[in-house]
Coordinates of C-alpha atoms in Angstrom, one line a residue:
Chain A
M2 CA 119.0 88.5 122.1
E3 CA 118.0 92.1 123.1
H4 CA 118.7 93.2 119.5
F5 CA 116.4 90.4 118.3
L6 CA 113.6 91.4 120.8
E7 CA 113.9 95.1 119.7
Q8 CA 113.5 94.0 116.1
V9 CA 110.5 92.0 117.0
L10 CA 109.1 95.1 118.7
N11 CA 109.7 97.2 115.6
G12 CA 108.1 94.5 113.5
F13 CA 105.1 94.6 115.8
Q14 CA 104.7 98.3 115.3
L15 CA 104.9 98.0 111.5
G16 CA 102.5 95.0 111.7
L17 CA 99.9 97.0 113.6
M18 CA 100.0 99.7 111.0
Y19 CA 99.6 97.2 108.2
A20 CA 96.7 95.8 110.2
L21 CA 94.9 99.2 110.1
I22 CA 95.2 99.2 106.3
A23 CA 94.5 95.5 105.9
L24 CA 91.2 95.8 107.8
G25 CA 89.9 98.2 105.1
Y26 CA 90.9 95.8 102.4
T27 CA 89.4 92.8 104.0
M28 CA 86.1 94.5 105.0
V29 CA 85.6 95.8 101.5
Y30 CA 86.4 92.5 100.0
G31 CA 84.0 90.9 102.4
V32 CA 81.0 92.9 101.2
V33 CA 81.7 93.5 97.5
Q34 CA 84.4 90.9 96.7
L35 CA 86.6 93.6 95.2
I36 CA 90.3 94.1 95.6
N37 CA 90.2 97.9 96.3
F38 CA 93.6 98.9 94.8
A39 CA 92.8 102.5 95.7
H40 CA 92.9 101.8 99.4
G41 CA 96.7 102.3 99.7
D42 CA 96.2 105.8 98.2
V43 CA 93.4 106.6 100.6
F44 CA 96.1 105.8 103.2
M45 CA 98.4 108.3 101.5
V46 CA 95.7 111.0 101.5
G47 CA 95.2 110.3 105.2
A48 CA 98.9 110.7 105.9
F49 CA 99.0 114.0 104.0
L50 CA 95.8 115.4 105.7
G51 CA 97.2 114.5 109.1
Y52 CA 100.4 116.2 108.3
F53 CA 98.7 119.3 107.1
G54 CA 96.5 119.2 110.1
F55 CA 99.1 119.2 112.8
A56 CA 102.2 120.6 111.1
V57 CA 100.8 123.2 108.7
W58 CA 97.4 124.3 110.1
G59 CA 98.6 123.9 113.7
L60 CA 95.6 121.8 114.9
P61 CA 96.1 119.6 118.0
L62 CA 97.1 116.1 117.0
P63 CA 93.8 114.3 118.0
L64 CA 91.8 116.8 116.0
A65 CA 94.1 116.4 113.0
I66 CA 93.7 112.7 113.1
L67 CA 89.9 113.0 113.4
L68 CA 89.9 115.4 110.4
A69 CA 92.0 113.0 108.3
M70 CA 89.8 110.1 109.2
A71 CA 86.5 112.0 108.5
S72 CA 87.8 113.3 105.2
C73 CA 89.0 109.9 104.1
A74 CA 85.8 108.3 105.1
L75 CA 84.0 110.7 102.8
L76 CA 86.6 110.1 100.1
G77 CA 86.0 106.3 100.4
V78 CA 82.3 106.8 100.1
I79 CA 82.7 109.0 97.0
I80 CA 85.1 106.6 95.3
E81 CA 82.6 103.7 95.9
R82 CA 79.7 105.8 94.6
I83 CA 81.4 107.0 91.4
A84 CA 83.8 104.3 90.4
Y85 CA 82.5 101.0 91.9
R86 CA 78.8 101.1 92.3
P87 CA 78.0 101.4 88.5
L88 CA 80.1 98.2 88.1
R89 CA 78.8 96.2 91.1
Y90 CA 76.9 93.6 89.0
A91 CA 79.3 93.7 86.0
P92 CA 82.1 91.1 85.7
K93 CA 84.4 91.4 88.8
I94 CA 87.4 92.4 86.7
A95 CA 85.7 95.6 85.5
A96 CA 85.5 97.0 89.1
L97 CA 89.2 95.9 89.6
I98 CA 90.3 97.9 86.6
S99 CA 88.2 100.8 87.8
A100 CA 90.0 100.5 91.2
I101 CA 93.4 100.6 89.4
G102 CA 92.2 103.7 87.6
V103 CA 91.1 105.4 90.9
S104 CA 94.4 104.5 92.4
L105 CA 96.4 106.1 89.6
F106 CA 94.1 109.1 89.7
L107 CA 94.7 109.7 93.4
E108 CA 98.4 109.3 93.0
Y109 CA 98.8 111.7 90.0
F110 CA 96.2 114.2 91.2
S111 CA 98.0 114.4 94.5
S112 CA 101.3 115.0 92.7
L113 CA 99.9 118.1 91.0
K114 CA 101.6 121.2 92.4
F115 CA 98.4 122.8 93.7
V116 CA 97.4 119.7 95.6
F117 CA 100.1 118.0 97.6
G118 CA 103.0 118.4 95.1
P119 CA 105.3 115.8 93.8
N120 CA 108.0 116.2 96.4
Y121 CA 109.0 114.3 99.5
R122 CA 108.0 116.1 102.7
V123 CA 109.5 115.6 106.1
V124 CA 107.0 115.3 108.8
P125 CA 107.9 117.0 112.0
R126 CA 107.3 115.1 115.2
P127 CA 104.0 116.3 116.8
F128 CA 105.5 115.4 120.2
P129 CA 109.0 114.7 121.4
E130 CA 110.1 111.1 121.2
I131 CA 110.8 109.5 124.6
Q132 CA 112.7 106.2 125.0
W133 CA 112.3 103.9 128.0
K134 CA 114.6 101.2 128.9
I135 CA 112.7 98.2 130.2
A136 CA 114.8 95.1 131.1
G137 CA 117.4 96.2 128.5
L138 CA 114.8 96.8 125.8
T139 CA 114.3 100.2 124.3
V140 CA 110.6 101.1 124.0
T141 CA 109.6 104.4 122.5
N142 CA 106.4 106.3 123.3
I143 CA 105.5 106.1 119.6
Q144 CA 105.4 102.4 119.8
V145 CA 103.2 102.6 122.9
I146 CA 100.9 105.1 121.3
V147 CA 100.6 103.0 118.1
F148 CA 99.9 99.9 120.2
V149 CA 97.2 101.6 122.3
V150 CA 95.5 103.3 119.4
V151 CA 95.3 100.2 117.3
L152 CA 94.1 98.1 120.2
I153 CA 91.3 100.6 120.9
M154 CA 90.3 100.7 117.2
L155 CA 90.3 96.9 117.0
I156 CA 88.0 96.6 120.0
L157 CA 85.7 99.3 118.6
L158 CA 85.6 97.5 115.3
Q159 CA 84.8 94.2 117.0
I160 CA 81.9 95.8 118.9
L161 CA 80.7 97.5 115.8
I162 CA 80.6 94.3 113.8
Y163 CA 79.3 91.9 116.4
R164 CA 77.2 94.1 118.7
T165 CA 75.4 96.6 116.5
K166 CA 72.7 96.5 113.8
T167 CA 75.0 98.1 111.3
G168 CA 77.6 95.3 111.9
M169 CA 74.9 92.7 111.5
A170 CA 73.9 94.3 108.2
M171 CA 77.5 94.2 107.1
R172 CA 77.8 90.5 107.9
T173 CA 74.6 89.8 106.1
V174 CA 75.7 91.7 103.0
A175 CA 78.9 89.8 103.0
V176 CA 77.0 86.5 102.7
D177 CA 74.5 87.5 99.9
H178 CA 73.4 90.8 98.6
N179 CA 69.9 89.6 97.5
A180 CA 69.2 87.7 100.6
A181 CA 70.3 90.8 102.7
R182 CA 67.9 92.9 100.6
L183 CA 65.0 90.5 101.3
M184 CA 65.8 90.8 105.0
G185 CA 65.3 94.5 104.8
V186 CA 69.0 95.5 104.8
N187 CA 69.8 98.6 102.8
V188 CA 72.6 97.1 100.8
D189 CA 73.9 100.4 99.2
T190 CA 74.0 102.2 102.6
T191 CA 75.8 99.2 104.2
I192 CA 78.4 99.1 101.5
S193 CA 78.9 102.9 101.8
I194 CA 79.4 102.5 105.6
T195 CA 81.9 99.7 105.0
F196 CA 83.9 101.9 102.7
A197 CA 83.7 104.8 105.2
I198 CA 85.0 102.7 108.1
G199 CA 87.7 101.0 106.0
S200 CA 88.9 104.4 104.7
A201 CA 88.9 106.0 108.1
F202 CA 91.1 103.1 109.4
A203 CA 93.4 103.6 106.5
A204 CA 93.6 107.4 107.3
L205 CA 94.5 106.6 110.9
G206 CA 97.1 104.2 109.7
G207 CA 98.4 106.9 107.4
V208 CA 98.8 109.5 110.1
L209 CA 100.5 107.0 112.5
Y210 CA 102.8 105.9 109.7
A211 CA 103.7 109.5 109.0
I212 CA 104.5 110.0 112.6
A213 CA 106.5 106.8 113.0
Y214 CA 108.4 107.0 109.6
P215 CA 108.4 110.7 109.1
Q216 CA 108.5 111.1 105.3
I217 CA 105.5 111.4 103.0
H218 CA 105.0 111.7 99.2
P219 CA 102.1 111.0 96.8
F220 CA 103.3 107.5 95.9
M221 CA 103.9 106.4 99.4
G222 CA 100.7 104.3 99.5
I223 CA 101.6 101.8 96.9
M224 CA 103.9 99.5 98.8
P225 CA 102.2 99.6 102.2
G226 CA 98.9 99.1 100.4
L227 CA 100.2 96.1 98.6
K228 CA 101.8 94.7 101.7
A229 CA 98.6 95.2 103.7
F230 CA 96.6 93.6 101.0
T231 CA 99.0 90.7 101.0
A232 CA 98.6 90.5 104.7
A233 CA 94.8 90.3 104.3
V234 CA 95.2 87.5 101.8
L235 CA 97.7 85.7 104.0
G236 CA 95.2 85.7 106.9
G237 CA 92.3 84.8 104.6
I238 CA 90.6 87.7 102.9
G239 CA 87.2 88.8 104.2
I240 CA 88.1 87.6 107.7
I241 CA 88.9 90.3 110.2
P242 CA 91.1 88.4 112.7
G243 CA 92.9 87.0 109.6
A244 CA 93.8 90.5 108.5
V245 CA 95.3 91.3 111.8
L246 CA 97.2 88.0 112.0
G247 CA 98.5 88.4 108.5
A248 CA 99.6 92.0 109.1
L249 CA 101.5 91.0 112.2
I250 CA 103.2 88.2 110.3
M251 CA 104.1 90.6 107.5
G252 CA 105.5 93.1 109.9
Q253 CA 107.7 90.5 111.5
V254 CA 108.9 89.0 108.3
E255 CA 109.8 92.4 106.9
T256 CA 111.6 93.7 109.9
L257 CA 113.5 90.5 110.7
T258 CA 114.6 90.1 107.0
S259 CA 115.9 93.7 107.0
A260 CA 117.7 93.1 110.2
Y261 CA 119.3 89.7 109.6
I262 CA 119.4 89.0 105.9
S263 CA 119.3 92.1 103.7
S264 CA 116.9 95.0 103.5
Q265 CA 116.8 94.6 99.7
M266 CA 115.4 91.1 100.0
R267 CA 112.6 92.3 102.3
D268 CA 109.9 92.4 99.7
A269 CA 111.0 89.2 98.0
I270 CA 110.9 87.2 101.1
A271 CA 107.6 88.6 102.3
F272 CA 106.0 87.7 99.0
A273 CA 107.7 84.3 98.8
I274 CA 106.1 83.5 102.2
L275 CA 102.8 84.6 100.8
I276 CA 103.1 82.2 97.9
L277 CA 104.2 79.4 100.1
V278 CA 101.3 79.9 102.5
L279 CA 98.8 80.0 99.7
L280 CA 100.1 76.7 98.2
F281 CA 99.4 74.9 101.5
R282 CA 96.3 76.9 102.5
P283 CA 94.8 78.3 99.2
T284 CA 92.4 80.5 101.1
G285 CA 94.8 81.9 103.6
L286 CA 95.7 81.0 107.2
L287 CA 92.2 81.4 108.7
G288 CA 90.2 81.1 105.5
R289 CA 87.6 78.5 105.1
T290 CA 87.7 76.3 102.1
E291 CA 84.4 76.3 100.3
T292 CA 83.5 73.2 98.4
E293 CA 82.6 74.3 94.9
K294 CA 79.1 73.2 93.9
V295 CA 78.4 72.3 90.3
Chain B
M20 CA 98.8 74.8 50.8
K21 CA 95.3 76.2 50.5
L22 CA 94.7 79.4 52.3
S23 CA 91.2 80.3 53.4
R24 CA 89.6 83.6 52.3
N25 CA 89.8 85.1 55.7
T26 CA 93.5 84.3 55.9
L27 CA 94.0 85.9 52.5
F28 CA 92.2 89.0 53.7
F29 CA 94.4 89.0 56.8
F30 CA 97.5 89.1 54.7
L31 CA 96.0 91.7 52.4
G32 CA 95.1 93.9 55.4
S33 CA 98.6 93.5 56.8
A34 CA 100.1 94.4 53.5
I35 CA 98.0 97.6 53.3
F36 CA 99.0 98.5 56.8
Y37 CA 102.6 97.9 56.0
A38 CA 102.4 100.0 52.8
L39 CA 100.7 102.8 54.7
V40 CA 103.5 102.9 57.3
K41 CA 106.1 102.8 54.5
I42 CA 104.5 105.7 52.7
M43 CA 104.3 107.7 55.9
Q44 CA 108.0 106.9 56.6
F45 CA 108.9 108.0 53.1
N46 CA 106.9 111.3 53.4
G47 CA 108.5 112.0 56.7
I48 CA 105.1 112.0 58.5
L49 CA 106.3 109.2 60.7
T50 CA 109.2 110.8 62.5
P51 CA 111.7 108.5 64.3
Y52 CA 109.9 109.3 67.5
W53 CA 106.5 108.1 66.3
Q54 CA 108.3 105.2 64.7
L55 CA 109.5 104.2 68.1
V56 CA 106.0 104.5 69.5
L57 CA 104.7 102.3 66.7
D58 CA 107.3 99.7 67.4
Q59 CA 106.6 99.8 71.1
A60 CA 102.9 99.3 70.3
L61 CA 103.6 96.2 68.2
I62 CA 105.8 94.8 71.0
I63 CA 103.0 95.4 73.5
V64 CA 100.6 93.6 71.1
I65 CA 102.8 90.5 71.3
G66 CA 103.0 90.6 75.1
A67 CA 99.3 91.4 75.5
L68 CA 98.3 88.5 73.3
G69 CA 100.2 86.4 75.7
L70 CA 98.1 87.6 78.6
S71 CA 95.0 87.3 76.4
I72 CA 95.6 83.6 76.1
I73 CA 96.2 83.3 79.9
Y74 CA 93.4 85.4 81.1
G75 CA 91.1 86.3 78.2
F76 CA 90.8 82.7 76.9
T77 CA 91.8 80.4 79.7
G78 CA 90.5 82.6 82.6
Q79 CA 93.6 82.4 84.8
F80 CA 94.0 85.8 86.5
S81 CA 97.6 86.9 86.3
L82 CA 98.9 90.1 87.8
G83 CA 102.6 89.2 87.1
H84 CA 102.7 89.3 83.3
A85 CA 105.4 92.1 83.2
A86 CA 107.7 89.8 85.2
F87 CA 107.9 87.4 82.2
Y88 CA 108.3 90.3 79.8
G89 CA 111.2 91.4 81.9
I90 CA 112.7 87.9 82.1
G91 CA 112.7 87.7 78.3
A92 CA 114.1 91.2 78.0
Y93 CA 117.0 90.7 80.4
T94 CA 117.8 87.2 79.1
A95 CA 117.8 88.1 75.4
G96 CA 119.4 91.5 76.0
A97 CA 122.2 90.2 78.2
L98 CA 122.9 87.2 75.9
D99 CA 123.2 89.4 72.8
K100 CA 125.2 92.0 74.7
V101 CA 127.8 89.5 75.7
Y102 CA 128.0 87.1 72.8
G103 CA 126.1 88.8 69.9
N104 CA 128.4 91.4 68.2
G105 CA 125.5 92.4 66.0
N106 CA 125.1 89.0 64.4
M107 CA 121.6 88.7 63.0
L108 CA 121.5 84.9 63.5
F109 CA 122.5 85.3 67.1
F110 CA 119.9 88.0 67.6
F111 CA 117.1 85.5 66.6
L112 CA 118.7 82.9 68.8
S113 CA 118.7 85.3 71.8
L114 CA 115.0 86.1 71.2
L115 CA 114.2 82.4 71.1
I116 CA 116.2 81.8 74.3
G117 CA 114.5 84.7 76.0
A118 CA 111.1 83.3 75.2
L119 CA 112.1 79.8 76.2
V120 CA 113.5 81.0 79.6
A121 CA 110.3 83.0 80.3
G122 CA 108.3 79.9 79.3
L123 CA 110.4 77.6 81.5
V124 CA 110.1 79.9 84.5
A125 CA 106.3 80.1 83.9
F126 CA 106.2 76.3 83.8
I127 CA 108.1 76.0 87.1
I128 CA 106.0 78.6 88.9
G129 CA 102.8 77.7 87.1
L130 CA 102.8 74.0 88.2
P131 CA 102.2 74.9 91.9
I132 CA 100.4 78.2 91.7
L133 CA 97.9 77.5 89.0
R134 CA 96.0 75.4 91.5
L135 CA 94.9 78.7 93.1
R136 CA 91.8 80.4 91.9
S137 CA 90.8 83.9 90.8
D138 CA 92.0 86.6 93.3
Y139 CA 94.3 84.3 95.1
L140 CA 96.0 83.4 91.8
G141 CA 96.2 87.1 91.0
I142 CA 97.9 88.0 94.2
A143 CA 100.3 85.1 94.0
T144 CA 101.4 86.1 90.5
L145 CA 101.7 89.7 91.7
G146 CA 104.0 88.5 94.5
F147 CA 106.0 86.6 92.0
G148 CA 106.3 89.7 89.9
I149 CA 107.7 91.6 92.9
I150 CA 110.2 88.8 93.6
V151 CA 111.4 88.9 90.0
R152 CA 111.8 92.7 90.3
V153 CA 113.9 92.3 93.4
G154 CA 115.9 89.7 91.5
M155 CA 116.5 92.1 88.7
E156 CA 117.6 94.8 91.1
N157 CA 120.1 92.5 92.7
G158 CA 121.0 90.4 89.6
N159 CA 124.3 92.2 89.1
K160 CA 125.7 90.5 92.3
L161 CA 125.6 87.2 90.4
F162 CA 126.0 88.5 86.8
P163 CA 127.6 92.0 86.7
V164 CA 126.4 92.4 83.1
L165 CA 122.8 92.7 84.3
G166 CA 123.4 96.1 85.8
G167 CA 121.1 95.7 88.8
A168 CA 119.2 98.7 90.1
T169 CA 121.0 101.1 87.8
G170 CA 119.7 99.4 84.7
M171 CA 121.4 97.7 81.8
S172 CA 122.5 99.1 78.5
G173 CA 124.6 98.0 75.6
T174 CA 122.3 95.5 73.8
P175 CA 122.8 95.8 70.1
Q176 CA 119.8 97.6 68.7
L177 CA 118.9 95.1 65.9
A178 CA 115.1 95.2 66.0
Q179 CA 113.7 97.5 63.3
F180 CA 110.1 98.1 62.3
D181 CA 110.1 95.6 59.4
L182 CA 111.3 92.8 61.6
I183 CA 109.0 93.6 64.5
F184 CA 106.0 93.8 62.1
I185 CA 106.7 90.4 60.6
L186 CA 107.2 88.9 64.1
A187 CA 103.9 90.4 65.3
L188 CA 102.1 89.0 62.2
I189 CA 103.5 85.5 62.9
I190 CA 102.5 85.7 66.5
I191 CA 99.0 86.9 65.7
L192 CA 98.6 84.0 63.3
L193 CA 100.0 81.6 65.8
V194 CA 97.7 82.8 68.6
R195 CA 94.7 82.7 66.1
N196 CA 95.5 79.1 65.2
F197 CA 96.0 78.2 68.8
I198 CA 92.7 79.7 69.9
F199 CA 90.7 77.9 67.2
S200 CA 92.4 74.6 67.7
T201 CA 91.3 71.8 70.0
Y202 CA 93.8 73.2 72.5
G203 CA 92.2 76.6 72.4
R204 CA 88.7 75.1 72.7
A205 CA 89.9 73.3 75.8
C206 CA 91.2 76.5 77.3
I207 CA 88.0 78.3 76.6
S208 CA 86.0 75.6 78.2
I209 CA 88.2 75.9 81.4
R210 CA 87.4 79.6 81.5
E211 CA 83.7 79.0 81.2
D212 CA 83.5 76.3 83.9
E213 CA 86.5 74.4 85.2
I214 CA 84.5 71.7 86.8
A215 CA 82.4 71.1 83.7
A216 CA 85.5 71.0 81.6
D217 CA 87.0 68.4 83.9
V218 CA 83.8 66.4 83.7
M219 CA 84.0 66.5 79.9
G220 CA 87.3 64.8 80.1
I221 CA 89.6 67.8 79.7
D222 CA 92.8 67.6 81.6
T223 CA 92.4 71.0 83.2
T224 CA 95.8 71.2 84.9
R225 CA 97.6 70.4 81.7
Y226 CA 95.7 73.0 79.6
K227 CA 96.0 75.7 82.3
I228 CA 99.8 75.2 82.4
L229 CA 100.0 75.0 78.6
A230 CA 98.2 78.3 78.2
F231 CA 100.2 79.9 81.0
V232 CA 103.6 78.8 79.6
L233 CA 102.6 79.8 76.0
G234 CA 101.3 83.2 77.2
C235 CA 104.4 83.9 79.3
A236 CA 106.7 82.8 76.5
L237 CA 105.0 85.4 74.2
A238 CA 105.7 88.0 77.0
G239 CA 109.3 86.8 77.0
L240 CA 109.5 87.2 73.2
A241 CA 108.1 90.7 73.4
G242 CA 110.6 91.5 76.1
G243 CA 113.4 90.2 74.0
I244 CA 112.4 92.4 71.1
Y245 CA 112.0 95.4 73.5
A246 CA 115.6 94.9 74.7
H247 CA 116.7 95.1 71.0
R248 CA 114.7 98.3 70.3
Y249 CA 115.2 100.3 73.5
P250 CA 118.9 100.7 74.5
F251 CA 118.2 100.9 78.2
L252 CA 116.6 98.2 80.4
H253 CA 115.6 99.1 84.0
P254 CA 113.8 96.9 86.6
A255 CA 111.2 99.7 87.0
S256 CA 110.0 99.1 83.5
F257 CA 109.0 95.6 84.4
D258 CA 107.3 96.1 87.8
F259 CA 103.7 95.4 88.7
L260 CA 102.5 98.7 87.2
K261 CA 103.5 97.3 83.8
S262 CA 101.6 94.2 84.6
F263 CA 98.5 96.4 85.2
D264 CA 99.1 97.9 81.8
F265 CA 98.9 94.5 80.1
L266 CA 95.9 93.6 82.2
L267 CA 93.9 96.7 81.4
I268 CA 94.7 96.3 77.7
V269 CA 93.3 92.8 77.7
V270 CA 90.2 93.8 79.8
L271 CA 89.5 97.0 78.0
G272 CA 89.8 95.2 74.7
G273 CA 87.3 92.7 75.8
L274 CA 88.1 89.3 77.4
G275 CA 88.2 86.5 74.8
S276 CA 88.9 88.7 71.8
M277 CA 92.2 88.9 69.9
T278 CA 90.8 91.8 67.9
G279 CA 90.2 93.7 71.1
T280 CA 93.6 93.0 72.5
I281 CA 95.4 94.1 69.4
I282 CA 93.5 97.3 68.8
T283 CA 93.5 98.3 72.5
A284 CA 97.2 97.6 72.8
I285 CA 98.0 99.9 69.9
G286 CA 95.5 102.5 71.0
W287 CA 96.7 102.5 74.5
V288 CA 100.4 103.0 73.7
F289 CA 99.5 105.8 71.3
L290 CA 97.1 107.4 73.8
L291 CA 99.9 107.9 76.2
E292 CA 102.1 109.6 73.7
V293 CA 99.4 111.6 72.1
L294 CA 98.5 112.9 75.6
R295 CA 102.2 114.0 76.0
V296 CA 102.0 116.0 72.8
V297 CA 98.5 117.4 73.3
L298 CA 99.2 118.6 76.8
G299 CA 102.5 120.2 76.0
Q300 CA 105.2 121.2 78.6
D301 CA 102.9 123.3 80.8
F302 CA 100.3 120.6 81.5
I303 CA 102.5 117.5 81.4
D304 CA 101.7 116.9 85.1
W305 CA 98.1 116.3 84.1
R306 CA 99.0 113.3 81.9
G307 CA 98.7 110.7 84.6
V308 CA 95.4 112.3 85.9
I309 CA 93.8 112.2 82.4
Y310 CA 95.1 108.7 81.8
A311 CA 93.5 107.5 85.0
L312 CA 90.2 109.3 84.2
I313 CA 90.1 107.8 80.7
L314 CA 90.6 104.4 82.3
V315 CA 87.8 104.7 84.8
V316 CA 85.4 106.3 82.4
S317 CA 85.9 103.7 79.7
I318 CA 85.5 100.7 82.0
I319 CA 82.3 102.2 83.4
V320 CA 81.0 102.9 79.9
R321 CA 81.9 99.5 78.6
P322 CA 82.5 97.1 81.5
Q323 CA 82.6 94.1 79.0
G324 CA 85.4 95.7 77.0
L325 CA 85.4 96.8 73.4
F326 CA 85.1 93.5 71.6
S327 CA 84.0 91.1 74.2
G328 CA 84.1 87.6 72.7
K329 CA 83.9 89.0 69.1
E330 CA 86.5 89.0 66.4
F331 CA 87.0 90.7 63.1
R332 CA 86.3 88.1 60.5
L333 CA 89.9 88.2 59.1
L334 CA 91.1 86.8 62.4
V335 CA 88.9 83.8 62.2
P336 CA 89.8 80.6 60.3
E337 CA 87.2 79.9 57.6
Q338 CA 85.6 76.7 58.7
L339 CA 84.2 78.2 61.9
K340 CA 81.8 80.6 60.3
M341 CA 78.3 79.8 61.4
A342 CA 75.0 79.5 59.6
T343 CA 73.2 82.7 58.6
G344 CA 71.2 84.3 61.3
K345 CA 73.3 82.9 64.2
E346 CA 75.1 85.4 66.3
R347 CA 78.8 85.3 65.4
T348 CA 80.5 85.1 68.8
Y349 CA 83.2 82.5 68.9
A350 CA 84.6 82.4 72.4
G351 CA 81.8 83.7 74.6
S352 CA 81.9 86.9 76.6
G353 CA 83.3 85.3 79.8
N354 CA 83.4 87.0 83.1

């Protein structure tokens, strides 16, 4: 039983990190209906910048995280400006292909020797790991930090989206670009802001991921990115609470499968569950079914 | 049998292409390495035409095409490895079985998931692709011959250029006839507007599944040929990155255009190898970077693809030519 609860706790930690990435996917999908395949690679860049910040350049950890988040926010905006904006009103598939191109570009460019290099790097712990025994359960300070940070970010995001003008603009753009424009919303700026916020979240996720699972390399973003995207779809893409719910489910499924069935089956079972959920709820767990009008 | 003029030109063009390749082989311009690249390009043409039917003509977004390519490769490869002994007849039989198995799997998975739409369908097929890859990595636990995560070798290498070329020709003709048949028209109408097609009395579920099974069977056939041309099969060759390759070939070629798919498939395979040669040993790391840049730039320059909805005339059956002055698009541009 204790073993089980510990696995649940591990799954919760993983799920929270997926949630940080999934939020970016779902927000971007909300405003431009684009599967931003490059998002997982922004996560990777965030992990590397965080690593360079606190392990190589010797910055204090919070500063390193802020640096990573700010740089990735900028990266996200640049990607949108160069690769997606020219295709915004082209067929949807064109932007998707462009996203795949950007994703490959970030992976291979990062692998170049003068950038991050193709090798695996071991991330030193920025602080010593402490374990507490609570009622027979082992809880680490990393888990607590991840939990607190993600919780704060989720609250901030909630405030941003439902309590500020920018958030209102984002919600408007998600409904209809032209109507938003008629209401005086600057659609381009709003989309840029959405990319910036999503990418900053991914960067934070990247740094936390590098601290919790201390090994990074230029292709590390592919699988977590895919899982997080799956989580966003599972919860209902475009819906923020859905992304968090989906991510927590993915985290549990993955950890429990590794613990009780086989770690090789992890991905297969996670995606099998995705397919099953989609069959019964074709727009995800929290998604609304829109009746198609002729 | 009376062949139309376009069909005759198609055969004439193919014969010229074949003759050129033969001359280059004879002169030694076409080294075994480039021969391998050309064969690979033709194999990819067959697989990409499969996705063209599914996505380009029927509009069903699939991100799991490489899974069916892999299923065909492993099925045909393993069968021939165990029972074949270099027998040509058995080689064809194994190709057929590979395509049938891929089609059967597509039927089983397609029945439920083709109800999903656009991005949701894409992500479900992507998930299926990952499940298949996990299956390939662990397949050796059930059938040791599959080799699992270390890959499989030992399939007799029976596929040579002549044979691959003839198979590719047959497939191109087959796909052409399918697209310009009643079935093809039904598929195109589903792509354009599923509800309208339904209202017009088209059994949309049936045609979506038909297109999906046919397309995936072609991927399976391509996989089977691949297994007989490349001595080493590995699960990593059939993962979702490979599915992206098929997808970008179909999209860059232009949705709803066989011409585009064929030309882009050949061009794309050669581009990768030409980059390898041009960059040389010192800059080989840049290959992925340049590949990605070419991809982004070309889609921004031509978001509708090279030949969106247009075909070379030799890929069009005669009776469909239109009156003079009318724009000659057959399948619409789609989106």
